[in-house]
Amino acid sequence: MELVDKFDNKRLPLSKQTERYEKTKGEFNQSVHVWFLNSKNELLLQKRSETKRVYPGMWAVTGGAVDSGELPIEALYREVKEELGITILPEETELLMSLQRTYDFVDIYLVRKDFDIKDVTMQPEEVTEVKWITINEFRALIAENKLPPSNAFYSEFALKLIERRINNDWN
């Protein structure tokens, strides 16, 4: 059982822990999403395992829940290591944005890192395939509804921020 800390709508701790999938109106847990960008300006996607509880078999960015007592940045490093076997360095990582959804706060990170797909060690319970794609290919997947709604919900805004980052226009 995965325990998560609960927060109010201002992201203040409620001094309460619950099972990850327990949902109560007005209570929020924390999640992280990780967008990888390589030097070719490609994004990394992973295909979710067919055995996943939510959105099995769909393409998604890397991510997951922040465990109880864990900081979001710690969850970022843990999730990437668990799901992909990749180690991320702090200088490769930046917080792109945060948003509030119905039952969680999501911190969305951009990680600039080059690595070969052959160097990825996928966690079979989580991931069945990974691939680098262009930003336009990512947009096509959104249009074809091939991403979980949780990723598609904010993707266009994230893509615009990433494009600004690529063009060094971060004002």
XYZ file of C-alpha atoms in Angstrom:
171
model
C 0.000 0.000 0.000
C 1.357 3.402 -1.008
C 0.747 6.120 1.576
C 0.587 9.773 0.593
C 0.343 12.961 2.631
C -2.825 15.046 2.265
C -2.986 18.804 1.758
C -5.717 21.434 1.651
C -6.519 23.541 -1.424
C -3.736 25.988 -0.493
C -1.247 23.086 -0.391
C -0.931 23.312 3.370
C -0.420 19.952 5.117
C -3.448 18.380 6.778
C -1.267 16.143 8.994
C -3.056 13.184 7.457
C -1.945 10.193 5.404
C -4.105 7.980 3.199
C -3.704 5.254 0.628
C -2.657 6.746 -2.724
C -5.964 6.140 -4.515
C -8.230 7.250 -1.665
C -10.058 10.378 -2.815
C -11.820 12.840 -0.526
C -13.255 16.123 -1.744
C -11.142 19.045 -0.508
C -8.074 16.874 0.150
C -5.117 16.735 -2.197
C -2.018 14.620 -2.534
C 1.066 15.503 -4.594
C 2.294 14.095 -7.903
C 5.185 14.744 -10.250
C 5.416 14.617 -14.033
C 8.789 14.612 -15.759
C 9.289 15.907 -19.286
C 12.639 14.859 -20.740
C 14.158 17.024 -23.481
C 17.302 15.947 -25.302
C 19.758 18.066 -27.312
C 17.836 17.221 -30.509
C 14.783 18.896 -28.901
C 12.977 15.562 -28.692
C 10.716 14.542 -25.821
C 10.730 11.158 -24.122
C 7.494 9.237 -23.815
C 6.880 5.957 -22.092
C 4.144 3.452 -22.795
C 2.281 2.513 -19.636
C 2.082 -1.165 -18.787
C -1.158 -2.945 -19.713
C -1.489 -3.900 -16.035
C -1.568 -0.286 -14.766
C -4.634 0.629 -12.735
C -5.266 3.814 -14.709
C -4.698 4.438 -18.438
C -3.045 1.099 -19.235
C -1.179 0.935 -22.534
C -1.237 4.688 -23.153
C 1.762 6.875 -23.942
C 2.645 9.280 -21.119
C 5.394 11.338 -19.570
C 7.221 9.803 -16.626
C 5.711 10.446 -13.226
C 3.898 9.290 -10.162
C 2.734 10.057 -6.662
C 4.824 11.755 -4.004
C 5.092 9.288 -1.129
C 4.339 10.259 2.445
C 7.221 12.252 3.942
C 8.813 12.795 0.540
C 9.403 16.103 -1.244
C 8.250 16.394 -4.878
C 11.853 16.746 -6.117
C 12.747 13.539 -4.258
C 9.779 11.802 -5.903
C 11.021 13.005 -9.291
C 14.423 11.361 -8.783
C 12.855 8.182 -7.346
C 10.219 7.760 -10.074
C 12.722 8.226 -12.895
C 15.167 5.777 -11.311
C 12.434 3.198 -10.619
C 10.628 3.412 -13.950
C 13.545 4.045 -16.331
C 16.730 3.223 -14.418
C 18.041 6.724 -15.211
C 19.809 8.956 -12.688
C 19.021 12.662 -12.903
C 21.336 15.378 -11.655
C 19.991 18.562 -10.022
C 21.579 20.757 -12.705
C 19.560 18.888 -15.376
C 16.281 19.571 -13.595
C 13.996 22.563 -13.363
C 10.444 23.069 -12.208
C 8.439 23.970 -15.303
C 5.090 24.596 -13.613
C 2.676 23.412 -10.936
C -1.029 22.904 -11.206
C -3.940 21.846 -9.072
C -6.204 19.077 -10.312
C -9.308 17.624 -8.687
C -7.445 15.523 -6.125
C -3.779 16.450 -6.392
C -1.165 19.084 -6.979
C 1.161 18.208 -9.848
C 4.681 19.579 -10.127
C 5.840 19.367 -13.738
C 9.583 19.215 -14.239
C 11.702 19.654 -17.329
C 14.829 17.516 -17.431
C 17.395 18.291 -20.116
C 19.338 15.098 -20.603
C 20.773 13.054 -23.434
C 20.695 9.287 -23.176
C 20.235 6.370 -25.508
C 17.006 4.402 -25.278
C 19.200 1.287 -25.016
C 20.422 2.605 -21.640
C 16.908 2.639 -20.195
C 15.998 -0.145 -17.771
C 12.207 -0.252 -17.790
C 10.249 -1.338 -14.731
C 7.886 -3.892 -16.349
C 5.007 -3.174 -13.936
C 5.098 0.464 -15.041
C 6.610 0.763 -18.521
C 6.635 -1.425 -21.637
C 8.300 0.893 -24.169
C 10.061 4.267 -24.406
C 10.748 6.518 -27.369
C 12.033 9.962 -28.275
C 9.588 12.028 -30.354
C 9.438 15.521 -31.783
C 7.232 18.206 -30.300
C 4.987 17.971 -33.379
C 4.679 14.200 -32.933
C 3.713 14.848 -29.314
C 1.007 17.264 -30.476
C -0.278 14.614 -32.900
C -0.621 12.113 -30.033
C -2.651 14.691 -28.100
C -4.930 15.210 -31.116
C -5.376 11.432 -31.469
C -6.270 11.059 -27.752
C -3.336 8.720 -27.202
C -2.239 10.348 -23.948
C -3.923 10.061 -20.555
C -6.238 13.012 -19.920
C -3.986 14.001 -17.004
C -1.118 14.616 -19.474
C -3.230 16.007 -22.319
C -4.934 18.436 -19.914
C -1.912 20.731 -19.639
C 0.308 19.507 -22.496
C -0.094 22.393 -24.912
C 0.868 24.909 -22.237
C 3.874 22.791 -21.235
C 4.931 22.431 -24.874
C 4.799 26.200 -25.346
C 6.970 26.690 -22.248
C 9.437 24.089 -23.512
C 9.567 25.739 -26.943
C 10.306 29.070 -25.275
C 13.055 27.328 -23.307
C 14.513 25.893 -26.529
C 14.479 29.352 -28.104
C 16.018 30.951 -24.969
C 12.976 33.201 -24.637
C 12.109 32.536 -21.006
C 10.487 35.777 -19.918
